mmCIF file of C-alpha atoms in Angstrom:
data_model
loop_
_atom_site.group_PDB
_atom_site.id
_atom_site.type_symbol
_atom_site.label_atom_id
_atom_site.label_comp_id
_atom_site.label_asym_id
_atom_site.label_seq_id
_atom_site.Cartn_x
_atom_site.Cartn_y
_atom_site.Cartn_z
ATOM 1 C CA UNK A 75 -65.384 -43.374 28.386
ATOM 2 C CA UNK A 76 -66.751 -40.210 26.176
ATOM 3 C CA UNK A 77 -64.317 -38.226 28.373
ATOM 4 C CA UNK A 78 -61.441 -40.241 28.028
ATOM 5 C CA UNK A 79 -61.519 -40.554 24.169
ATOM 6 C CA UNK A 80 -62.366 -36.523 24.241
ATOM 7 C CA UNK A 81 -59.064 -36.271 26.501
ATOM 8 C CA UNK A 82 -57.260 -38.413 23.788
ATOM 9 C CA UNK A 83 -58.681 -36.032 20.893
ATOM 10 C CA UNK A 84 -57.213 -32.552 22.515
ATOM 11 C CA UNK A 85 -53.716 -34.355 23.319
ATOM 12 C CA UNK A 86 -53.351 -35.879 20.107
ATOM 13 C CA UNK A 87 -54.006 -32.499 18.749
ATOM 14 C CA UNK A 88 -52.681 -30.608 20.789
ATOM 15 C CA UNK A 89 -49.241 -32.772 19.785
ATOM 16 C CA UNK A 90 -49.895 -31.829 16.516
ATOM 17 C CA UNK A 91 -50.193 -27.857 16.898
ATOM 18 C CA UNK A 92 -47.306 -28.267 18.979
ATOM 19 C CA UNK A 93 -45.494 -29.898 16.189
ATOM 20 C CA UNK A 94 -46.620 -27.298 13.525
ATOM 21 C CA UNK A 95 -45.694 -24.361 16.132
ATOM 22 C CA UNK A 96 -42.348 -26.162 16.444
ATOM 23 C CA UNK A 97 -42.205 -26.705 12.667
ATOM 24 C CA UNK A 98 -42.863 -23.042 12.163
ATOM 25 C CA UNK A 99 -40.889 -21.623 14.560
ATOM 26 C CA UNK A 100 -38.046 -23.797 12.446
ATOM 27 C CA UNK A 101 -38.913 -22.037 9.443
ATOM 28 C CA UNK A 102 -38.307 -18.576 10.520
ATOM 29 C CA UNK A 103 -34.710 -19.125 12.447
ATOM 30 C CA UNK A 104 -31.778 -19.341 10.355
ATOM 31 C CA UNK A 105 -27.659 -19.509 10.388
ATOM 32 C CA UNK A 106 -25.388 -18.054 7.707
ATOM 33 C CA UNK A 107 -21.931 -19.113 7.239
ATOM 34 C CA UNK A 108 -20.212 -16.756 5.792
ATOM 35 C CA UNK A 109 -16.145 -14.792 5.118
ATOM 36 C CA UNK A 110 -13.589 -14.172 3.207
ATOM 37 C CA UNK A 111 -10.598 -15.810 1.911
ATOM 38 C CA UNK A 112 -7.527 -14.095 0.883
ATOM 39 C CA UNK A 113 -3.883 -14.798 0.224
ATOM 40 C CA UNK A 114 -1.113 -12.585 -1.496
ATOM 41 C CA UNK A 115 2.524 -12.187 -2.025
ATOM 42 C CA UNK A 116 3.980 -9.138 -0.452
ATOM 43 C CA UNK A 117 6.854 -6.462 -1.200
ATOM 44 C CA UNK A 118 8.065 -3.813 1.632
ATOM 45 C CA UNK A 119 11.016 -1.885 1.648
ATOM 46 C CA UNK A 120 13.520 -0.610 4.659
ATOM 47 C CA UNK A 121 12.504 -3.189 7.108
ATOM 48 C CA UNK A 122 13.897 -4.922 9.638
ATOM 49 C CA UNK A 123 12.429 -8.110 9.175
ATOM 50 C CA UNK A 124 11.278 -10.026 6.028
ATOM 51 C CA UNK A 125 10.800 -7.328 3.070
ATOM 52 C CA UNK A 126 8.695 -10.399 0.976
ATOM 53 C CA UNK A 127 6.074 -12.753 2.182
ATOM 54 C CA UNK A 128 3.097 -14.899 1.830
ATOM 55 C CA UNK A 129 0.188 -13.939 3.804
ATOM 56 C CA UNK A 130 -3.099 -12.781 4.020
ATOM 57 C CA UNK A 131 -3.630 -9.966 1.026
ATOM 58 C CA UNK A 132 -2.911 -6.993 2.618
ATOM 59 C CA UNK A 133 -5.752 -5.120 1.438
ATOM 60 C CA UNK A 134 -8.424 -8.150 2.827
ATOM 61 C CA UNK A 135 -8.079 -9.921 6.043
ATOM 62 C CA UNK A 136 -9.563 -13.462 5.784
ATOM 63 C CA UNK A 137 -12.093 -13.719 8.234
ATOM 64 C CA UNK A 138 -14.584 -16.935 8.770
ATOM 65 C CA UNK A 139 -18.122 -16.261 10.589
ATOM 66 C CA UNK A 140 -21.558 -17.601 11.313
ATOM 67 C CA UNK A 141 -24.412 -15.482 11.590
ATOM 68 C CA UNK A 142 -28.195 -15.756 11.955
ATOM 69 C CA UNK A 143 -31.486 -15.300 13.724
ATOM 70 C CA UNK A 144 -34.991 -16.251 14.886
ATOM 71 C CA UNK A 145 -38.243 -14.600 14.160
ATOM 72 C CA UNK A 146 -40.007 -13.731 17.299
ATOM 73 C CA UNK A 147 -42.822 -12.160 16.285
ATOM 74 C CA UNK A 148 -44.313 -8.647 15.879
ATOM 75 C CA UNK A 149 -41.459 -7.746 13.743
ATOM 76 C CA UNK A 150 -38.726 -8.701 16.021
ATOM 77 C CA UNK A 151 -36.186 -10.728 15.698
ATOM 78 C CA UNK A 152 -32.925 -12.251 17.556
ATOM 79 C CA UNK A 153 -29.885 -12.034 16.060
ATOM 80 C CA UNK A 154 -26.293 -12.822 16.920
ATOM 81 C CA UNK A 155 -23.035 -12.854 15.027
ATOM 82 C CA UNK A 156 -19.517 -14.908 15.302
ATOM 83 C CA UNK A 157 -16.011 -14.266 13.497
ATOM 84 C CA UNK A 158 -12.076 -15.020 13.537
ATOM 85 C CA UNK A 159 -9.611 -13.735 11.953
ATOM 86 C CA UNK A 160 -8.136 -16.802 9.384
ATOM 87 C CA UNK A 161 -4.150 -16.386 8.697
ATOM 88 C CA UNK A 162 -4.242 -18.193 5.249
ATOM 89 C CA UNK A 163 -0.636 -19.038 4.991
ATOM 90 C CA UNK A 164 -0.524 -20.931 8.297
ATOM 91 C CA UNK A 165 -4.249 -21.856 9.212
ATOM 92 C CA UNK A 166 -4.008 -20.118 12.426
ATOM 93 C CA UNK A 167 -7.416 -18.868 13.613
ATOM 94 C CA UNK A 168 -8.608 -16.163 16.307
ATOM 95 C CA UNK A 169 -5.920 -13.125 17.225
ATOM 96 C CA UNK A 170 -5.284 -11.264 20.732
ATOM 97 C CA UNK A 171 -5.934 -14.744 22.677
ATOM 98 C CA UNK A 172 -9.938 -14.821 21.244
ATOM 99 C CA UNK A 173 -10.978 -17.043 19.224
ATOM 100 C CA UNK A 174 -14.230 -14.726 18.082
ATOM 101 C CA UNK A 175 -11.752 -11.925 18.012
ATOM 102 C CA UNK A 176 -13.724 -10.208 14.935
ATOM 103 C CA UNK A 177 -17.057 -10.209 16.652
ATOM 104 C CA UNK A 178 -19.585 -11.894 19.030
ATOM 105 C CA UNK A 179 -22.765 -10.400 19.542
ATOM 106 C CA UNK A 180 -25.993 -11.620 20.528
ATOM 107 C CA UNK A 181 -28.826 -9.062 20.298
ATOM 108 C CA UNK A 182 -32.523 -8.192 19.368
ATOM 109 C CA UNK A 183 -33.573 -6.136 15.836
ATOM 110 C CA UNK A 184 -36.941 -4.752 14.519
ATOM 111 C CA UNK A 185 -37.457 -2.476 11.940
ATOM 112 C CA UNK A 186 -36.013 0.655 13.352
ATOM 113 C CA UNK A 187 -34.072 -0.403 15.914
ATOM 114 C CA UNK A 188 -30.640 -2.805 16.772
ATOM 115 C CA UNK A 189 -29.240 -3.793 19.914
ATOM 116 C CA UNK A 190 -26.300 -6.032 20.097
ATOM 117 C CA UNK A 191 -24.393 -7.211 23.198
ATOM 118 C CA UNK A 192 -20.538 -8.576 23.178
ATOM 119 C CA UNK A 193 -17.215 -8.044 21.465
ATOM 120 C CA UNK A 194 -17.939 -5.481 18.546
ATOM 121 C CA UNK A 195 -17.056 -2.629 17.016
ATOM 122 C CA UNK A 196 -17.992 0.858 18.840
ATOM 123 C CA UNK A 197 -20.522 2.738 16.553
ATOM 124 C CA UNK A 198 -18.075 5.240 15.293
ATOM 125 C CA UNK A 199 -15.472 2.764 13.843
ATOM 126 C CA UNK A 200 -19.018 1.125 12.504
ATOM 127 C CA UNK A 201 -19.526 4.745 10.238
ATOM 128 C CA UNK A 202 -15.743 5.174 9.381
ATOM 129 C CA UNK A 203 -16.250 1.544 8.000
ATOM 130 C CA UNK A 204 -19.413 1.823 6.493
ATOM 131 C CA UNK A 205 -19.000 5.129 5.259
ATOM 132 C CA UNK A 206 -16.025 7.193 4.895
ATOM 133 C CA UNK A 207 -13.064 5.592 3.667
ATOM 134 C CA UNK A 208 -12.603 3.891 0.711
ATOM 135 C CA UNK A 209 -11.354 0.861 1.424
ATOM 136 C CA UNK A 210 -13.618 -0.134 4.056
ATOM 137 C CA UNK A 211 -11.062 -0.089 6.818
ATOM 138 C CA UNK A 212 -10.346 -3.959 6.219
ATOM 139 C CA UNK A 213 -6.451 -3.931 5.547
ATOM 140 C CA UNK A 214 -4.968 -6.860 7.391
ATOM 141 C CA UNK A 215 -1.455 -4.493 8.016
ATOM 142 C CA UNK A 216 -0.562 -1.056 9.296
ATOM 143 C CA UNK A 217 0.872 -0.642 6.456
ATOM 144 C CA UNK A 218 -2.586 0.347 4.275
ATOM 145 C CA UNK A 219 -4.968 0.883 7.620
ATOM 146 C CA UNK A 220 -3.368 4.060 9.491
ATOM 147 C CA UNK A 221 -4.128 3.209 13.415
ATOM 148 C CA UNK A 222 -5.284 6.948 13.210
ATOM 149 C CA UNK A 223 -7.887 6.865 10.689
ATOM 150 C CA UNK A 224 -10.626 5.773 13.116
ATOM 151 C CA UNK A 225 -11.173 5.335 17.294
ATOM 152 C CA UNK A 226 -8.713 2.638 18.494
ATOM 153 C CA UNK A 227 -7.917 1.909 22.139
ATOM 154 C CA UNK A 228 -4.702 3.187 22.830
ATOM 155 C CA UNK A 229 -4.914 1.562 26.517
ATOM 156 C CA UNK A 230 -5.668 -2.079 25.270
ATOM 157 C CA UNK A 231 -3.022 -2.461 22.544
ATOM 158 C CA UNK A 232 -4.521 -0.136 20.018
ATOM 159 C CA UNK A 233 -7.439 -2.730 19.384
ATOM 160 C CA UNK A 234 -10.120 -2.040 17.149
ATOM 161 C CA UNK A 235 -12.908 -3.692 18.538
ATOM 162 C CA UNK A 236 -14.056 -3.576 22.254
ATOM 163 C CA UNK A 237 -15.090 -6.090 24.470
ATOM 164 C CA UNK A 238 -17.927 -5.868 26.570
ATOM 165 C CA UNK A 239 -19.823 -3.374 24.172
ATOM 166 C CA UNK A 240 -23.576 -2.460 24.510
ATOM 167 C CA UNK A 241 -24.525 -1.022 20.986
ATOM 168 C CA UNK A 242 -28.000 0.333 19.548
ATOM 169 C CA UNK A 243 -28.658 1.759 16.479
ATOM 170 C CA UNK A 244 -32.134 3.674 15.042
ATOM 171 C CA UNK A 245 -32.524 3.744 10.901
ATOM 172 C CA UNK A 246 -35.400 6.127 10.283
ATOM 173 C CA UNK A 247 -37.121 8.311 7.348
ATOM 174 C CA UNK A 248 -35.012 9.686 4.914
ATOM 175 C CA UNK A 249 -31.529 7.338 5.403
ATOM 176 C CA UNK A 250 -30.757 8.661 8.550
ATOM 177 C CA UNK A 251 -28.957 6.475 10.855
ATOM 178 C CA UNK A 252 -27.540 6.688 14.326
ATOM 179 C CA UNK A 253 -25.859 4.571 17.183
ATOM 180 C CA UNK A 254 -24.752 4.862 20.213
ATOM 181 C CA UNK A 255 -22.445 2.270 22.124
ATOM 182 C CA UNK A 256 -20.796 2.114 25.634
ATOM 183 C CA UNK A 257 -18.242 -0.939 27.184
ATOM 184 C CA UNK A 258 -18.273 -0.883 31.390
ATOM 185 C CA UNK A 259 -14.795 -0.358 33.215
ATOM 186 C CA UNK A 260 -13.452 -3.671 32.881
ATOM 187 C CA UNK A 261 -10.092 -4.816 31.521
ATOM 188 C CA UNK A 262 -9.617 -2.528 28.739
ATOM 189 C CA UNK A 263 -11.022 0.527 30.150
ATOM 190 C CA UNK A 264 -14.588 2.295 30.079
ATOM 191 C CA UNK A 265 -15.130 3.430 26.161
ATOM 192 C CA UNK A 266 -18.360 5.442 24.693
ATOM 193 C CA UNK A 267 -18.743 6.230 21.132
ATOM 194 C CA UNK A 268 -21.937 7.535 18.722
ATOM 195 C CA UNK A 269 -22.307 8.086 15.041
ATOM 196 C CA UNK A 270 -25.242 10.631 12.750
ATOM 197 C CA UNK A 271 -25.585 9.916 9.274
ATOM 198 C CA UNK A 272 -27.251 10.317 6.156
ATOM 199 C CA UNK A 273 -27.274 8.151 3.349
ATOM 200 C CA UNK A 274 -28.762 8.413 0.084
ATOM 201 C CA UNK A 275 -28.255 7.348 -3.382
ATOM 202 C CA UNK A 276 -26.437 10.754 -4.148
ATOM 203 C CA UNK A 277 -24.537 11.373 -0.978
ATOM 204 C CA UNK A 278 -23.423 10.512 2.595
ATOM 205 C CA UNK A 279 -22.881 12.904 5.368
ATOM 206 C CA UNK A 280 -21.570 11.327 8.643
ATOM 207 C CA UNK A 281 -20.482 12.826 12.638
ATOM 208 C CA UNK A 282 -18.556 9.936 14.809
ATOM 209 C CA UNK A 283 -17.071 10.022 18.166
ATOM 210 C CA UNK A 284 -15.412 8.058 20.655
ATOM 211 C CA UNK A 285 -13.991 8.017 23.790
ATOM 212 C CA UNK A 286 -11.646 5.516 25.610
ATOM 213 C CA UNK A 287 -10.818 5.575 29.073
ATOM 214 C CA UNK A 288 -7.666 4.307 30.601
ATOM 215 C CA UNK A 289 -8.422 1.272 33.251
ATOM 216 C CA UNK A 290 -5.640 2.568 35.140
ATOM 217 C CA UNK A 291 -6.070 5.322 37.470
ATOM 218 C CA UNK A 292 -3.258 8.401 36.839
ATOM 219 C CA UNK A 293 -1.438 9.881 39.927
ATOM 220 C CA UNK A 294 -3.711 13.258 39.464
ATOM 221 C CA UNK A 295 -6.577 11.271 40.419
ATOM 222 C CA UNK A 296 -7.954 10.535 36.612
ATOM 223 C CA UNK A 297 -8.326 7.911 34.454
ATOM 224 C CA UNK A 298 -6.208 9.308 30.925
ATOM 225 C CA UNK A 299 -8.426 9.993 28.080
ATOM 226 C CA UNK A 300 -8.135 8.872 24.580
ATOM 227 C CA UNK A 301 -10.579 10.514 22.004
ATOM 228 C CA UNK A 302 -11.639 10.821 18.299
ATOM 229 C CA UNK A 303 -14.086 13.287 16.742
ATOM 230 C CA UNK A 304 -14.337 13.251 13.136
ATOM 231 C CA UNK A 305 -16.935 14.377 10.140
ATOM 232 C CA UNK A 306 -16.997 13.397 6.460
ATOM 233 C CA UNK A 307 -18.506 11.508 4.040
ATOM 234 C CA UNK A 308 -19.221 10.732 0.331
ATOM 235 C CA UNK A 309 -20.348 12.032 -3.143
ATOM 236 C CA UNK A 310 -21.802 10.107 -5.863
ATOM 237 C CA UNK A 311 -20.262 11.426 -9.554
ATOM 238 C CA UNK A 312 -21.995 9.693 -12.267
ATOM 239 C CA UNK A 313 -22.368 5.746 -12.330
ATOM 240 C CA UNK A 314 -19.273 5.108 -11.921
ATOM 241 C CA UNK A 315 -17.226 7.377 -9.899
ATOM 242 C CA UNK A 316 -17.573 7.981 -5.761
ATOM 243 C CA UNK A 317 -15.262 10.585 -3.489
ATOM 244 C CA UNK A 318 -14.569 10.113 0.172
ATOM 245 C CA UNK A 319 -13.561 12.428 2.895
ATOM 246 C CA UNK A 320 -12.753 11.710 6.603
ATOM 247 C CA UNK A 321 -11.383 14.584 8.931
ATOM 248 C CA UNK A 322 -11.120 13.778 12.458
ATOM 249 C CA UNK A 323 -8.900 15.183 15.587
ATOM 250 C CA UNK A 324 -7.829 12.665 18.281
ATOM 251 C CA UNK A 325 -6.606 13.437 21.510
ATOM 252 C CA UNK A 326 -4.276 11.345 23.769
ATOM 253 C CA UNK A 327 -4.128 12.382 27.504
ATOM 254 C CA UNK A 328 -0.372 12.110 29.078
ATOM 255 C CA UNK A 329 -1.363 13.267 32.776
ATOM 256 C CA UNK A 330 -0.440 9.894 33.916
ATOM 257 C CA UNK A 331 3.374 10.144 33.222
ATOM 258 C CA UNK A 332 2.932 14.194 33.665
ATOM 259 C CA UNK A 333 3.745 14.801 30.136
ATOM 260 C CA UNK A 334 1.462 17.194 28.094
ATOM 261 C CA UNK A 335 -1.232 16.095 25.559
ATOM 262 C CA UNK A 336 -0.805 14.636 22.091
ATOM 263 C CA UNK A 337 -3.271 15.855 19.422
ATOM 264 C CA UNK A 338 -3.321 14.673 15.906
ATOM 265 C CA UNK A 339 -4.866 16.411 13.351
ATOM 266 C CA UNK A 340 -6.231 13.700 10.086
ATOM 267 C CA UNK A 341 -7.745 14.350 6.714
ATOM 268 C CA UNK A 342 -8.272 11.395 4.421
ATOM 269 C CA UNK A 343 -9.947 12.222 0.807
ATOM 270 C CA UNK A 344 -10.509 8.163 -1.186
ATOM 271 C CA UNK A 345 -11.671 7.820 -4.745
ATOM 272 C CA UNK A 346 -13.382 4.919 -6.288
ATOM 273 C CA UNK A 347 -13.901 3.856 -9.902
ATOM 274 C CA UNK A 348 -16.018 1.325 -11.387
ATOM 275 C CA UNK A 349 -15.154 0.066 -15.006
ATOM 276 C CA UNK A 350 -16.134 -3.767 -14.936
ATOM 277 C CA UNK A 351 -14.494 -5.891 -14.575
ATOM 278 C CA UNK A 352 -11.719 -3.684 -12.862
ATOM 279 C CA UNK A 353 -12.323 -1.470 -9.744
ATOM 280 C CA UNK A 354 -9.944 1.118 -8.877
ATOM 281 C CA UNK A 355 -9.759 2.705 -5.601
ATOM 282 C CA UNK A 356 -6.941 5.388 -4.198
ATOM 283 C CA UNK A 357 -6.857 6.843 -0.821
ATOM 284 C CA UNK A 358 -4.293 9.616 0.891
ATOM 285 C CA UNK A 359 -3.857 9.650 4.602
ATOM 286 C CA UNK A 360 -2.401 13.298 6.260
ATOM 287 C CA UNK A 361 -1.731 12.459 9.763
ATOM 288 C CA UNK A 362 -0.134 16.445 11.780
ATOM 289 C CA UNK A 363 0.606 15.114 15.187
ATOM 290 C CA UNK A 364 2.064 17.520 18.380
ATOM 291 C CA UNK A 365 3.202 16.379 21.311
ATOM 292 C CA UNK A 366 3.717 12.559 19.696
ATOM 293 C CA UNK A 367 4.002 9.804 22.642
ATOM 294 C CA UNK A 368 3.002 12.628 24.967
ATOM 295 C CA UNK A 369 6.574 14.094 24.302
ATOM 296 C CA UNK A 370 6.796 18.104 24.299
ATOM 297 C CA UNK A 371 8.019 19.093 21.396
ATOM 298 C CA UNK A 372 7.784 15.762 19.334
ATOM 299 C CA UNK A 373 5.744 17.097 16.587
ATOM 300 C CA UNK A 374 5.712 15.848 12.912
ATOM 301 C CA UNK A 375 3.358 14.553 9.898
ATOM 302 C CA UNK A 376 2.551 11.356 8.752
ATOM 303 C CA UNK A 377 1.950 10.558 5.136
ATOM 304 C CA UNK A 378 0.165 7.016 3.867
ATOM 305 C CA UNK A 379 -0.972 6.726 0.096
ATOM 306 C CA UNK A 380 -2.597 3.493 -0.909
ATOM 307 C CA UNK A 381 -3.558 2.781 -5.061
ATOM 308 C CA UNK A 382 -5.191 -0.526 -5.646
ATOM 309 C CA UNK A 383 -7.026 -1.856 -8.636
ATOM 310 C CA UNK A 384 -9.092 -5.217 -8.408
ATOM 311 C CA UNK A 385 -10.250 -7.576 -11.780
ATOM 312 C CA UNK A 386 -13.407 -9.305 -10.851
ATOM 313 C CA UNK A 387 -13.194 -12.734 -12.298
ATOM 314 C CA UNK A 388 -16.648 -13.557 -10.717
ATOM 315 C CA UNK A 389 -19.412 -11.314 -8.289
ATOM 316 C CA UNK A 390 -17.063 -13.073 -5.804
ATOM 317 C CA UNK A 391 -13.783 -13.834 -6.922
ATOM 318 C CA UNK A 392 -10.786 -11.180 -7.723
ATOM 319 C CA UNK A 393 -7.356 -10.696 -8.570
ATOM 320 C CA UNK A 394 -5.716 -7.813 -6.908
ATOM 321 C CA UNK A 395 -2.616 -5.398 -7.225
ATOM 322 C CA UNK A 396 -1.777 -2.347 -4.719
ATOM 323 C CA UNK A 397 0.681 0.021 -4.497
ATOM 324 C CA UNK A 398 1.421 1.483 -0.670
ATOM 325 C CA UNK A 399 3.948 4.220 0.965
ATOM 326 C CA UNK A 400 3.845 5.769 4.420
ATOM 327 C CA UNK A 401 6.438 8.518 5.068
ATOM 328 C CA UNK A 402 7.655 10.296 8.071
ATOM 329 C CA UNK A 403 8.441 13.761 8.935
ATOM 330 C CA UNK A 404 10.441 15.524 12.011
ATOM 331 C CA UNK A 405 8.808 13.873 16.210
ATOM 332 C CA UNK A 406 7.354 11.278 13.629
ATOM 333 C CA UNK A 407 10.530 9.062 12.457
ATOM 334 C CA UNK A 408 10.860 8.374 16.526
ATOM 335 C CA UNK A 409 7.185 6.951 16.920
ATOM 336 C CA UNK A 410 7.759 3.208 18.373
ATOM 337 C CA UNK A 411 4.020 2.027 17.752
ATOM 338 C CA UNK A 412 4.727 3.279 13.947
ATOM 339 C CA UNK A 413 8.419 1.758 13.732
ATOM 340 C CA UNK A 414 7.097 -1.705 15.422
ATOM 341 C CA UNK A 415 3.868 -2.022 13.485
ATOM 342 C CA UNK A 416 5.473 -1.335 9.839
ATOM 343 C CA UNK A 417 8.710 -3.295 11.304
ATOM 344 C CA UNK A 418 10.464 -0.109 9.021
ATOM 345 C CA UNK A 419 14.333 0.862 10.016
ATOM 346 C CA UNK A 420 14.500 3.428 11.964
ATOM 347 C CA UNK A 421 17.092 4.752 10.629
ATOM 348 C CA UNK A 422 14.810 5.393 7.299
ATOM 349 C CA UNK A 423 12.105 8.319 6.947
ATOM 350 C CA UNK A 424 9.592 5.854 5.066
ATOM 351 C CA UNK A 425 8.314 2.434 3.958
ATOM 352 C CA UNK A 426 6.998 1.371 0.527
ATOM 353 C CA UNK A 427 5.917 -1.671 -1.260
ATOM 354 C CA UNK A 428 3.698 -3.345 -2.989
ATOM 355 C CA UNK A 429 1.345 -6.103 -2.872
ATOM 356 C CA UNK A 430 -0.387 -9.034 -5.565
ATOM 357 C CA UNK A 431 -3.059 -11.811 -4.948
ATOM 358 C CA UNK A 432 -6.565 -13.335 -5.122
ATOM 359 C CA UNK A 433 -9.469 -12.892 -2.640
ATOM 360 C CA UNK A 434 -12.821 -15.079 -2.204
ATOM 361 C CA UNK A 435 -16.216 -14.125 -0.143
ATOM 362 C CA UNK A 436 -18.651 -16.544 0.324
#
């Protein structure tokens, strides 16, 4: 009898630490819901299809996600990550066939160190992003993101993100910061990339790379090579004012149709100005390519300017207006991936426009 009411005293609580564990474990997990919402009326010129439209603003992409995490203890913690793209003017989620086409990651964190599994950026578009241009690399159109200006797969329909990506990242002393990330050989193609950077209060200094793979194997025996190297960063001027710089040189292999190698040559300087409630930001794209398409000969310069200024009704609420051109020179007027994604004539040397409308983050 004493042992059977002692029994009943250590279950009972041992129910009840269970129940506080269980409590406190719920306590330290939690799940964001977060994104953006954006919508904006639209002005190009020379085009072959519509020249004005309703859509997403073509500066901000409208983007719904859930992110979040559990605390596991000894300073680590699991973490994973979910978005899609949101097409404002029709509802239409996801893009490429994916639903989480933005991002799905699952992963592990602690102080110093990140590792994050799934569909994801490769660490060197994470530093162009973070880092070195101006407008964060979150245009929703060709039109104001040159496909150049950071590591896309040229084998897998010039996506941005990768699938399959392994990614770790180490913040130590002083604001440096670096990554490394690698996706297997499966449908798009093996892909490596890394980023080194500072960052301070002052100043950011950044090295990125990346390499894509084809997934098809060339008649020399190879898999063609697509890769971006690139350096920049940027400078702190006052309270107010901050420059940006991006150079990079990317390399597209042509040994698979025997045709020699294209190389293009980018620098992008970016200025931004803060004078609440407006924010002003301007960016220049110089894009030398030789050798465009893999075509001897085809060589040529493209030119992109973007001005945008944004009134901040609220910490998350703006009005927007920007200003865009992108102009072609020589091998450069006859780039398809150029004449399909800015749907310009090809008859014309250049596409303008202009763009007006309202974004929300939450």
């Amino acid at each position: 009898m004493k042992n059977g009411t002692m029994g009943r005293r250590i279950a009972v609580a041992g129910g009840a630490t269970l129940a506080v564990s269980g409590l406190a474990f719920a306590q330290t997990s939690s799940v964001q819901i977060y994104g953006r919402i954006s919508a904006g009326i639209t002005h190009k010129t020379h085009q072959t299809g519509a020249k004005t439209e309703l859509s997403n603003y073509l500066l901000n992409g409208s983007y719904l996600g859930f992110r979040g995490g559990e605390d596991l203890g000894g300073g680590l913690r699991a973490i994973f990550r979910l978005e899609t793209n949101i097409d404002t003017d029709t509802g239409e989620m996801g893009s490429r066939g994916k639903f989480w086409h933005r991002e799905s990651t699952v992963g592990l964190a602690s102080e110093a160190f990140t590792l994050t599994l799934g569909r994801q950026f490769h660490a060197s578009t994470d530093r162009v992003t973070r880092s070195l241009d101006v407008f964060s690399v979150s245009g929703a159109s060709l039109h104001v993101t040159p496909l150049a200006l950071y590591g896309v797969n040229k084998f897998a329909g010039n996506d941005s993100r990768s699938d399959d990506v392994i990614k770790v990242r180490w913040d130590g002393p002083a604001g440096i910061t670096a990554a490394l990330s690698a996706a297997p050989n499966e449908g798009s193609g093996r892909s490596m990339a890394f980023d080194l950077a500072q960052i301070t209060n002052t100043y950011t200094v950044a090295l990125y790379g990346v390499t894509f793979k084809s997934p098809t194997l060339a008649a020399t025996g190879l898999y063609p090579q697509h890769t971006v190297l690139g350096a920049g960063g940027q400078l702190r001027l006052g309270s107010s004012a901050r420059l940006y710089l991006n150079a990079a040189r990317a390399t597209l292999d042509g040994s698979a149709r025997g045709r020699p190698e294209q190389a293009n040559t980018l620098i992008t300087p970016g200025l931004r100005y803060d004078m609440a409630p407006f924010i002003f930001k301007f960016s220049y794209t110089l894009d030398s390519g030789k050798n465009i398409n893999n075509v001897a000969g085809r060589d040529g310069k493209k030119k992109t300017a973007i001005a945008a200024v944004d009134y901040q009704l609220s910490r998350r609420t703006a009005l927007s207006f920007s200003v865009f051109s992108n102009s072609f020179s020589d091998g450069y007027r006859l780039d398809p991936v150029n004449i399909a994604g800015l749907t310009r004539d090809p008859s014309r040397s250049s596409t303008s426009g202009y763009a007006i409308g309202v974004r929300h983050d939450f």
